[in-house]
PDB file of C-alpha atoms and ligand atoms in Angstrom:
ATOM      1  CA  MET A  24       0.151  -0.090  -0.126  1.00  0.00           C
ATOM      2  CA  LYS A  25       1.352   3.357  -0.963  1.00  0.00           C
ATOM      3  CA  LYS A  26       1.234   6.287   1.819  1.00  0.00           C
ATOM      4  CA  LEU A  27      -0.826   9.455   1.490  1.00  0.00           C
ATOM      5  CA  ALA A  28      -0.231  12.724   2.702  1.00  0.00           C
ATOM      6  CA  ALA A  29      -3.553  14.660   2.016  1.00  0.00           C
ATOM      7  CA  GLY A  30      -3.834  18.482   2.581  1.00  0.00           C
ATOM      8  CA  ASN A  31      -7.224  20.444   3.196  1.00  0.00           C
ATOM      9  CA  TRP A  32      -7.123  23.716   2.443  1.00  0.00           C
ATOM     10  CA  LYS A  33     -10.379  24.335   3.573  1.00  0.00           C
ATOM     11  CA  MET A  34     -11.758  28.018   2.783  1.00  0.00           C
ATOM     12  CA  ASN A  35      -8.245  29.084   2.425  1.00  0.00           C
ATOM     13  CA  GLY A  36      -6.616  30.165  -0.889  1.00  0.00           C
ATOM     14  CA  THR A  37      -7.289  32.476  -3.722  1.00  0.00           C
ATOM     15  CA  ARG A  38      -5.505  32.164  -7.229  1.00  0.00           C
ATOM     16  CA  ALA A  39      -2.256  33.406  -5.960  1.00  0.00           C
ATOM     17  CA  ALA A  40      -1.891  30.814  -3.501  1.00  0.00           C
ATOM     18  CA  VAL A  41      -1.456  27.979  -6.394  1.00  0.00           C
ATOM     19  CA  ALA A  42       2.267  29.449  -6.500  1.00  0.00           C
ATOM     20  CA  GLU A  43       2.559  27.073  -3.295  1.00  0.00           C
ATOM     21  CA  VAL A  44       1.871  24.229  -5.646  1.00  0.00           C
ATOM     22  CA  GLN A  45       4.291  24.807  -8.073  1.00  0.00           C
ATOM     23  CA  ALA A  46       6.784  25.081  -4.947  1.00  0.00           C
ATOM     24  CA  LEU A  47       5.600  21.792  -3.689  1.00  0.00           C
ATOM     25  CA  LEU A  48       6.030  19.913  -6.878  1.00  0.00           C
ATOM     26  CA  ALA A  49       9.686  21.712  -7.422  1.00  0.00           C
ATOM     27  CA  ALA A  50      11.125  20.510  -4.132  1.00  0.00           C
ATOM     28  CA  HIS A  51       8.982  16.894  -4.217  1.00  0.00           C
ATOM     29  CA  PRO A  52       8.587  15.863  -7.708  1.00  0.00           C
ATOM     30  CA  ALA A  53       8.317  12.259  -6.964  1.00  0.00           C
ATOM     31  CA  PRO A  54       8.138  11.254  -3.727  1.00  0.00           C
ATOM     32  CA  ALA A  55       7.685   7.433  -2.101  1.00  0.00           C
ATOM     33  CA  CYS A  56       4.195   8.469  -1.160  1.00  0.00           C
ATOM     34  CA  GLU A  57       1.087  10.004  -2.720  1.00  0.00           C
ATOM     35  CA  MET A  58       0.360  13.320  -2.341  1.00  0.00           C
ATOM     36  CA  LEU A  59      -3.189  15.354  -2.736  1.00  0.00           C
ATOM     37  CA  LEU A  60      -4.098  18.522  -2.091  1.00  0.00           C
ATOM     38  CA  CYS A  61      -8.038  19.333  -1.614  1.00  0.00           C
ATOM     39  CA  PRO A  62      -8.543  23.340  -2.105  1.00  0.00           C
ATOM     40  CA  PRO A  63     -11.396  25.290  -2.433  1.00  0.00           C
ATOM     41  CA  ALA A  64     -13.869  24.574  -5.422  1.00  0.00           C
ATOM     42  CA  THR A  65     -12.719  27.864  -6.910  1.00  0.00           C
ATOM     43  CA  LEU A  66      -9.084  26.644  -7.376  1.00  0.00           C
ATOM     44  CA  LEU A  67      -9.857  23.027  -8.194  1.00  0.00           C
ATOM     45  CA  ALA A  68      -9.531  23.340 -11.927  1.00  0.00           C
ATOM     46  CA  GLU A  69      -6.404  25.684 -12.186  1.00  0.00           C
ATOM     47  CA  MET A  70      -4.413  23.102  -9.386  1.00  0.00           C
ATOM     48  CA  ALA A  71      -5.436  20.367 -11.633  1.00  0.00           C
ATOM     49  CA  GLY A  72      -4.204  21.794 -14.535  1.00  0.00           C
ATOM     50  CA  LEU A  73      -0.460  22.390 -12.743  1.00  0.00           C
ATOM     51  CA  ALA A  74      -0.533  19.045 -11.292  1.00  0.00           C
ATOM     52  CA  ALA A  75      -1.427  17.106 -14.141  1.00  0.00           C
ATOM     53  CA  GLY A  76       1.056  14.383 -15.057  1.00  0.00           C
ATOM     54  CA  SER A  77       2.951  14.747 -11.651  1.00  0.00           C
ATOM     55  CA  ALA A  78       2.993  13.115  -8.254  1.00  0.00           C
ATOM     56  CA  LEU A  79       0.077  15.481  -6.916  1.00  0.00           C
ATOM     57  CA  ALA A  80      -3.524  14.455  -7.026  1.00  0.00           C
ATOM     58  CA  VAL A  81      -6.087  17.131  -6.376  1.00  0.00           C
ATOM     59  CA  GLY A  82      -9.627  16.649  -4.338  1.00  0.00           C
ATOM     60  CA  GLY A  83     -12.547  18.159  -3.262  1.00  0.00           C
ATOM     61  CA  GLN A  84     -13.665  19.186  -0.144  1.00  0.00           C
ATOM     62  CA  ASP A  85     -17.327  18.001  -0.110  1.00  0.00           C
ATOM     63  CA  CYS A  86     -19.867  16.839  -2.644  1.00  0.00           C
ATOM     64  CA  HIS A  87     -23.655  16.619  -3.049  1.00  0.00           C
ATOM     65  CA  ALA A  88     -25.168  12.924  -2.795  1.00  0.00           C
ATOM     66  CA  ASN A  89     -27.016  13.491  -5.975  1.00  0.00           C
ATOM     67  CA  ALA A  90     -25.804  13.855  -9.606  1.00  0.00           C
ATOM     68  CA  ALA A  91     -27.056  16.881 -10.539  1.00  0.00           C
ATOM     69  CA  GLY A  92     -30.487  19.104 -10.097  1.00  0.00           C
ATOM     70  CA  ALA A  93     -31.679  22.040  -8.093  1.00  0.00           C
ATOM     71  CA  HIS A  94     -29.301  22.168  -5.194  1.00  0.00           C
ATOM     72  CA  THR A  95     -27.839  25.829  -5.270  1.00  0.00           C
ATOM     73  CA  GLY A  96     -24.641  26.403  -4.017  1.00  0.00           C
ATOM     74  CA  ASP A  97     -23.966  22.450  -4.122  1.00  0.00           C
ATOM     75  CA  ILE A  98     -21.320  20.493  -5.969  1.00  0.00           C
ATOM     76  CA  SER A  99     -21.710  16.868  -7.650  1.00  0.00           C
ATOM     77  CA  ALA A 100     -19.059  14.387  -7.659  1.00  0.00           C
ATOM     78  CA  ALA A 101     -19.122  14.151 -11.357  1.00  0.00           C
ATOM     79  CA  MET A 102     -18.505  18.128 -11.667  1.00  0.00           C
ATOM     80  CA  LEU A 103     -15.471  17.535  -8.927  1.00  0.00           C
ATOM     81  CA  ALA A 104     -14.119  15.151 -11.539  1.00  0.00           C
ATOM     82  CA  ASP A 105     -14.932  17.168 -14.798  1.00  0.00           C
ATOM     83  CA  ALA A 106     -12.963  19.781 -12.834  1.00  0.00           C
ATOM     84  CA  GLY A 107      -9.550  17.410 -12.448  1.00  0.00           C
ATOM     85  CA  ALA A 108     -10.319  15.856  -8.809  1.00  0.00           C
ATOM     86  CA  SER A 109      -9.498  12.251  -8.197  1.00  0.00           C
ATOM     87  CA  HIS A 110     -10.369  12.253  -4.644  1.00  0.00           C
ATOM     88  CA  VAL A 111     -13.131  14.139  -2.209  1.00  0.00           C
ATOM     89  CA  ILE A 112     -12.836  14.799   1.665  1.00  0.00           C
ATOM     90  CA  LEU A 113     -16.604  13.328   3.213  1.00  0.00           C
ATOM     91  CA  GLY A 114     -17.769  14.194   6.417  1.00  0.00           C
ATOM     92  CA  HIS A 115     -15.121  16.110   7.618  1.00  0.00           C
ATOM     93  CA  SER A 116     -15.709  17.496  11.565  1.00  0.00           C
ATOM     94  CA  GLU A 117     -16.388  20.971  10.054  1.00  0.00           C
ATOM     95  CA  ARG A 118     -19.006  19.960   7.815  1.00  0.00           C
ATOM     96  CA  ARG A 119     -20.478  17.666  10.539  1.00  0.00           C
ATOM     97  CA  ALA A 120     -20.695  20.588  13.049  1.00  0.00           C
ATOM     98  CA  ASP A 121     -21.574  24.013  10.536  1.00  0.00           C
ATOM     99  CA  HIS A 122     -23.862  21.631   8.014  1.00  0.00           C
ATOM    100  CA  GLY A 123     -25.615  19.205  10.161  1.00  0.00           C
ATOM    101  CA  GLU A 124     -24.455  16.169   8.255  1.00  0.00           C
ATOM    102  CA  THR A 125     -25.050  12.853   9.603  1.00  0.00           C
ATOM    103  CA  ASP A 126     -23.680   9.120   8.827  1.00  0.00           C
ATOM    104  CA  ALA A 127     -26.260   8.642   6.462  1.00  0.00           C
ATOM    105  CA  LEU A 128     -25.654  11.709   4.624  1.00  0.00           C
ATOM    106  CA  VAL A 129     -22.019  10.954   4.613  1.00  0.00           C
ATOM    107  CA  LEU A 130     -22.744   7.641   3.681  1.00  0.00           C
ATOM    108  CA  ALA A 131     -24.920   8.781   0.435  1.00  0.00           C
ATOM    109  CA  LYS A 132     -22.022  11.474  -0.457  1.00  0.00           C
ATOM    110  CA  ALA A 133     -19.421   8.251  -0.293  1.00  0.00           C
ATOM    111  CA  ARG A 134     -21.755   6.236  -2.766  1.00  0.00           C
ATOM    112  CA  ALA A 135     -22.107   9.108  -5.145  1.00  0.00           C
ATOM    113  CA  ALA A 136     -18.348   9.973  -5.164  1.00  0.00           C
ATOM    114  CA  ILE A 137     -17.567   6.265  -5.511  1.00  0.00           C
ATOM    115  CA  ALA A 138     -19.676   5.977  -8.663  1.00  0.00           C
ATOM    116  CA  ALA A 139     -18.027   9.199 -10.571  1.00  0.00           C
ATOM    117  CA  GLY A 140     -14.883   7.452  -9.777  1.00  0.00           C
ATOM    118  CA  LEU A 141     -13.690   9.668  -7.184  1.00  0.00           C
ATOM    119  CA  VAL A 142     -11.803   8.071  -4.028  1.00  0.00           C
ATOM    120  CA  ALA A 143     -14.006   9.201  -0.935  1.00  0.00           C
ATOM    121  CA  VAL A 144     -11.730  10.000   1.990  1.00  0.00           C
ATOM    122  CA  VAL A 145     -14.447   9.701   4.923  1.00  0.00           C
ATOM    123  CA  CYS A 146     -13.486  11.430   8.172  1.00  0.00           C
ATOM    124  CA  LEU A 147     -14.428  10.608  11.309  1.00  0.00           C
ATOM    125  CA  GLY A 148     -13.378  11.554  15.032  1.00  0.00           C
ATOM    126  CA  GLU A 149     -14.538  11.884  18.620  1.00  0.00           C
ATOM    127  CA  THR A 150     -14.925  15.459  20.556  1.00  0.00           C
ATOM    128  CA  GLU A 151     -13.481  16.137  23.218  1.00  0.00           C
ATOM    129  CA  ALA A 152     -16.381  15.369  25.469  1.00  0.00           C
ATOM    130  CA  GLN A 153     -16.808  11.880  24.166  1.00  0.00           C
ATOM    131  CA  ARG A 154     -13.259  11.265  24.589  1.00  0.00           C
ATOM    132  CA  ASP A 155     -13.712  12.400  28.475  1.00  0.00           C
ATOM    133  CA  ALA A 156     -16.370  10.425  28.578  1.00  0.00           C
ATOM    134  CA  GLY A 157     -14.819   7.303  27.418  1.00  0.00           C
ATOM    135  CA  GLU A 158     -17.054   6.697  23.988  1.00  0.00           C
ATOM    136  CA  THR A 159     -14.274   7.265  21.585  1.00  0.00           C
ATOM    137  CA  LEU A 160     -14.218   4.012  20.307  1.00  0.00           C
ATOM    138  CA  ALA A 161     -18.080   3.565  19.953  1.00  0.00           C
ATOM    139  CA  VAL A 162     -18.283   7.065  18.395  1.00  0.00           C
ATOM    140  CA  ILE A 163     -15.652   6.142  15.716  1.00  0.00           C
ATOM    141  CA  ALA A 164     -17.326   2.328  15.361  1.00  0.00           C
ATOM    142  CA  ALA A 165     -20.699   4.306  14.996  1.00  0.00           C
ATOM    143  CA  GLN A 166     -19.520   6.678  12.340  1.00  0.00           C
ATOM    144  CA  LEU A 167     -17.569   4.295  10.620  1.00  0.00           C
ATOM    145  CA  ASP A 168     -20.159   1.942  10.405  1.00  0.00           C
ATOM    146  CA  GLY A 169     -22.955   4.657   9.226  1.00  0.00           C
ATOM    147  CA  SER A 170     -20.511   6.369   6.693  1.00  0.00           C
ATOM    148  CA  VAL A 171     -18.401   4.003   4.845  1.00  0.00           C
ATOM    149  CA  PRO A 172     -20.327   1.924   1.815  1.00  0.00           C
ATOM    150  CA  LYS A 173     -20.052  -1.813   2.691  1.00  0.00           C
ATOM    151  CA  ASP A 174     -18.844  -2.861  -0.846  1.00  0.00           C
ATOM    152  CA  ALA A 175     -16.091   0.012  -0.674  1.00  0.00           C
ATOM    153  CA  THR A 176     -12.611  -1.254  -2.188  1.00  0.00           C
ATOM    154  CA  ALA A 177      -9.226   0.130  -0.994  1.00  0.00           C
ATOM    155  CA  GLY A 178      -8.739   1.772  -3.976  1.00  0.00           C
ATOM    156  CA  GLN A 179     -12.249   3.539  -3.476  1.00  0.00           C
ATOM    157  CA  LEU A 180     -11.864   4.345   0.145  1.00  0.00           C
ATOM    158  CA  VAL A 181      -9.670   6.392   2.573  1.00  0.00           C
ATOM    159  CA  ILE A 182     -10.422   6.917   6.480  1.00  0.00           C
ATOM    160  CA  ALA A 183      -9.413   9.786   8.261  1.00  0.00           C
ATOM    161  CA  TYR A 184      -9.267   9.637  11.729  1.00  0.00           C
ATOM    162  CA  GLU A 185      -9.404  12.980  12.972  1.00  0.00           C
ATOM    163  CA  PRO A 186      -9.946  13.671  16.654  1.00  0.00           C
ATOM    164  CA  VAL A 187     -12.164  17.396  16.376  1.00  0.00           C
ATOM    165  CA  TRP A 188     -10.623  18.769  19.769  1.00  0.00           C
ATOM    166  CA  ALA A 189      -7.000  18.029  17.885  1.00  0.00           C
ATOM    167  CA  ILE A 190      -8.344  20.068  14.759  1.00  0.00           C
ATOM    168  CA  GLY A 191      -6.687  23.490  14.570  1.00  0.00           C
ATOM    169  CA  THR A 192      -5.805  23.514  17.947  1.00  0.00           C
ATOM    170  CA  GLY A 193      -2.286  22.275  18.142  1.00  0.00           C
ATOM    171  CA  ARG A 194      -2.879  19.504  20.441  1.00  0.00           C
ATOM    172  CA  THR A 195      -2.768  16.037  19.594  1.00  0.00           C
ATOM    173  CA  PRO A 196      -3.326  12.968  21.208  1.00  0.00           C
ATOM    174  CA  THR A 197      -0.739  10.654  22.634  1.00  0.00           C
ATOM    175  CA  ILE A 198       0.723   7.897  20.418  1.00  0.00           C
ATOM    176  CA  ALA A 199      -0.797   5.174  22.257  1.00  0.00           C
ATOM    177  CA  GLN A 200      -4.152   7.025  21.517  1.00  0.00           C
ATOM    178  CA  ILE A 201      -3.656   6.796  17.919  1.00  0.00           C
ATOM    179  CA  ALA A 202      -2.266   3.914  18.058  1.00  0.00           C
ATOM    180  CA  GLU A 203      -5.595   2.354  19.888  1.00  0.00           C
ATOM    181  CA  VAL A 204      -7.873   4.177  17.688  1.00  0.00           C
ATOM    182  CA  HIS A 205      -5.744   2.995  14.390  1.00  0.00           C
ATOM    183  CA  SER A 206      -5.519  -0.853  15.492  1.00  0.00           C
ATOM    184  CA  PHE A 207      -9.432  -0.418  16.530  1.00  0.00           C
ATOM    185  CA  LEU A 208     -10.136   1.185  13.042  1.00  0.00           C
ATOM    186  CA  ARG A 209      -8.573  -1.593  10.778  1.00  0.00           C
ATOM    187  CA  ALA A 210     -10.395  -4.188  12.698  1.00  0.00           C
ATOM    188  CA  ARG A 211     -13.878  -2.525  12.674  1.00  0.00           C
ATOM    189  CA  LEU A 212     -13.186  -1.816   8.949  1.00  0.00           C
ATOM    190  CA  SER A 213     -12.422  -5.264   8.204  1.00  0.00           C
ATOM    191  CA  ALA A 214     -15.710  -6.630  10.005  1.00  0.00           C
ATOM    192  CA  HIS A 215     -17.477  -3.941   7.681  1.00  0.00           C
ATOM    193  CA  ILE A 216     -15.758  -3.818   4.580  1.00  0.00           C
ATOM    194  CA  GLY A 217     -13.931  -7.463   4.379  1.00  0.00           C
ATOM    195  CA  ALA A 218     -10.593  -8.356   3.297  1.00  0.00           C
ATOM    196  CA  GLU A 219     -10.064  -4.790   1.333  1.00  0.00           C
ATOM    197  CA  ALA A 220      -9.752  -3.095   4.993  1.00  0.00           C
ATOM    198  CA  ALA A 221      -5.917  -4.347   5.049  1.00  0.00           C
ATOM    199  CA  ASN A 222      -5.363  -2.045   2.163  1.00  0.00           C
ATOM    200  CA  THR A 223      -7.383   0.752   2.575  1.00  0.00           C
ATOM    201  CA  ARG A 224      -5.457   3.896   3.926  1.00  0.00           C
ATOM    202  CA  LEU A 225      -6.121   5.210   7.521  1.00  0.00           C
ATOM    203  CA  LEU A 226      -4.884   8.707   7.830  1.00  0.00           C
ATOM    204  CA  TYR A 227      -4.508  10.403  10.807  1.00  0.00           C
ATOM    205  CA  GLY A 228      -5.233  13.974  11.345  1.00  0.00           C
ATOM    206  CA  GLY A 229      -5.317  16.821  13.724  1.00  0.00           C
ATOM    207  CA  SER A 230      -2.430  19.196  14.354  1.00  0.00           C
ATOM    208  CA  VAL A 231       0.289  16.968  12.384  1.00  0.00           C
ATOM    209  CA  LYS A 232       2.981  19.502  11.666  1.00  0.00           C
ATOM    210  CA  PRO A 233       6.474  18.831  10.702  1.00  0.00           C
ATOM    211  CA  SER A 234       7.781  18.577  14.015  1.00  0.00           C
ATOM    212  CA  ASN A 235       5.414  15.635  15.167  1.00  0.00           C
ATOM    213  CA  ALA A 236       4.958  13.945  11.604  1.00  0.00           C
ATOM    214  CA  ALA A 237       7.828  11.316  11.827  1.00  0.00           C
ATOM    215  CA  GLU A 238       6.568   9.635  15.303  1.00  0.00           C
ATOM    216  CA  ILE A 239       2.805   9.730  14.025  1.00  0.00           C
ATOM    217  CA  PHE A 240       3.648   7.852  11.186  1.00  0.00           C
ATOM    218  CA  ALA A 241       5.759   5.468  13.075  1.00  0.00           C
ATOM    219  CA  VAL A 242       2.422   4.225  14.613  1.00  0.00           C
ATOM    220  CA  PRO A 243       0.734   1.105  13.545  1.00  0.00           C
ATOM    221  CA  HIS A 244      -2.344   1.476  10.946  1.00  0.00           C
ATOM    222  CA  VAL A 245      -1.490   4.749  10.186  1.00  0.00           C
ATOM    223  CA  ASP A 246      -1.201   5.011   6.695  1.00  0.00           C
ATOM    224  CA  GLY A 247      -0.188   8.771   6.142  1.00  0.00           C
ATOM    225  CA  ALA A 248      -2.226  12.169   7.632  1.00  0.00           C
ATOM    226  CA  LEU A 249      -5.030  14.541   6.417  1.00  0.00           C
ATOM    227  CA  VAL A 250      -3.370  18.073   7.097  1.00  0.00           C
ATOM    228  CA  GLY A 251      -4.852  21.293   7.631  1.00  0.00           C
ATOM    229  CA  GLY A 252      -3.234  24.353   8.557  1.00  0.00           C
ATOM    230  CA  ALA A 253       0.412  22.863   7.674  1.00  0.00           C
ATOM    231  CA  SER A 254      -1.019  21.955   3.884  1.00  0.00           C
ATOM    232  CA  LEU A 255      -0.791  25.796   2.942  1.00  0.00           C
ATOM    233  CA  LYS A 256       2.629  26.429   3.161  1.00  0.00           C
ATOM    234  CA  ALA A 257       4.844  23.882   0.563  1.00  0.00           C
ATOM    235  CA  VAL A 258       7.509  23.947   2.863  1.00  0.00           C
ATOM    236  CA  ASP A 259       5.200  22.493   5.517  1.00  0.00           C
ATOM    237  CA  PHE A 260       3.533  20.336   3.977  1.00  0.00           C
ATOM    238  CA  GLY A 261       6.663  19.409   1.923  1.00  0.00           C
ATOM    239  CA  ALA A 262       8.462  18.417   5.275  1.00  0.00           C
ATOM    240  CA  ILE A 263       5.273  16.242   6.446  1.00  0.00           C
ATOM    241  CA  VAL A 264       5.264  14.509   2.971  1.00  0.00           C
ATOM    242  CA  ALA A 265       9.267  13.718   3.187  1.00  0.00           C
ATOM    243  CA  ALA A 266       8.389  12.407   6.630  1.00  0.00           C
ATOM    244  CA  LEU A 267       5.896  10.089   5.218  1.00  0.00           C
ATOM    245  CA  ALA A 268       8.138   8.920   2.332  1.00  0.00           C
ATOM    246  CA  ALA A 269      11.041   8.024   4.877  1.00  0.00           C
ATOM    247  CA  ALA A 270       8.473   6.089   7.207  1.00  0.00           C
TER     248      ALA A 270
HETATM  249  C1  LIG B 311      -8.212  19.132   9.204  1.00  0.00           C
HETATM  250  O1  LIG B 311      -9.419  19.932   9.555  1.00  0.00           O
HETATM  251  O2  LIG B 311      -8.581  18.126   8.535  1.00  0.00           O
HETATM  252  C2  LIG B 311      -6.737  18.996  10.248  1.00  0.00           C
HETATM  253  C3  LIG B 311      -6.400  17.913  10.114  1.00  0.00           C
HETATM  254  O3  LIG B 311      -6.801  20.583  10.703  1.00  0.00           O
HETATM  255  P1  LIG B 311      -5.442  21.020  10.895  1.00  0.00           P
HETATM  256  O4  LIG B 311      -4.070  19.790  10.744  1.00  0.00           O
HETATM  257  O5  LIG B 311      -5.163  22.287  11.046  1.00  0.00           O
HETATM  258  O6  LIG B 311      -5.547  20.243  12.579  1.00  0.00           O
END
C-alpha cells in the first residue's frame, strides 16, 4: 500500500496561492508516497492543471449526494471529477458541525463519489467531551459503520481519523491514543468491508506538522495524514511528505 499525505486547504486560498503548489512540486517531484491537495472548489481546475502529469493528486472538500439538480451552491461528484479531482473529502467534522451532516448523508455522498470514480476520503473522530466520557471507540465505530459503503474497495476509500479536539488546536492525542484508535479502525473496517480493509489507507489528522509527523507516521496502521493548516505552505507540507516517504 502506498502511503498518502493529504492536505485540506478548507476555505483558504485565492489564485495567488497556487504558487505553493508549484513550490511543492519543485521540491518533491517524485516522493515515495502519494500527495493530495484539496483546495477550495474555486481553485480545483487551476490546481489540477498544474498537477497534471505530476505526483500530486487534487481533490474536493465535499460533494452533493445527488448527481445533478436544483441544489443551489452545491457541487456534484461528477463536477469535481470534471474539474480534475480524483478524491473528495467527506464528513469532515467541520461539515458535520456547521452543516449538520449525519452519517447517513456522508454515506450517500460516499456512494455518489465512488459512482463518479472518485476516492472517498471519509472523516471520523470524537469530540473532547466524548473522549472524556470514554466513548471514543463507540463513536468511531458508529461513524464508520454509518458512513462507509459496505462494498467499497481499498482503491475507492480512504479513512481519516481526526479527533475534533485536535483539529486546528495544536493539540494532538498521545501516540498510544492514536495507536489504539488506528488498530481499532483496521479491525472495525475489516468487519465492515472485509478483506479490502487490509489495503485501505487509514490517515491520522489533527495538528500534524513537520515537528510531529515522523513519530505519528511510526504508529502501526497510520498510513498517512490529513493535514489542515500545515498544508497551506509548501515548505511545511513538503516536510510532512518527506517524513511520510521516509517512514
Ligand atoms: C483538518 O481539518 O482536516 C485538520 C487536520 O486540520 P489541522 O491540521 O489544521 O489540525
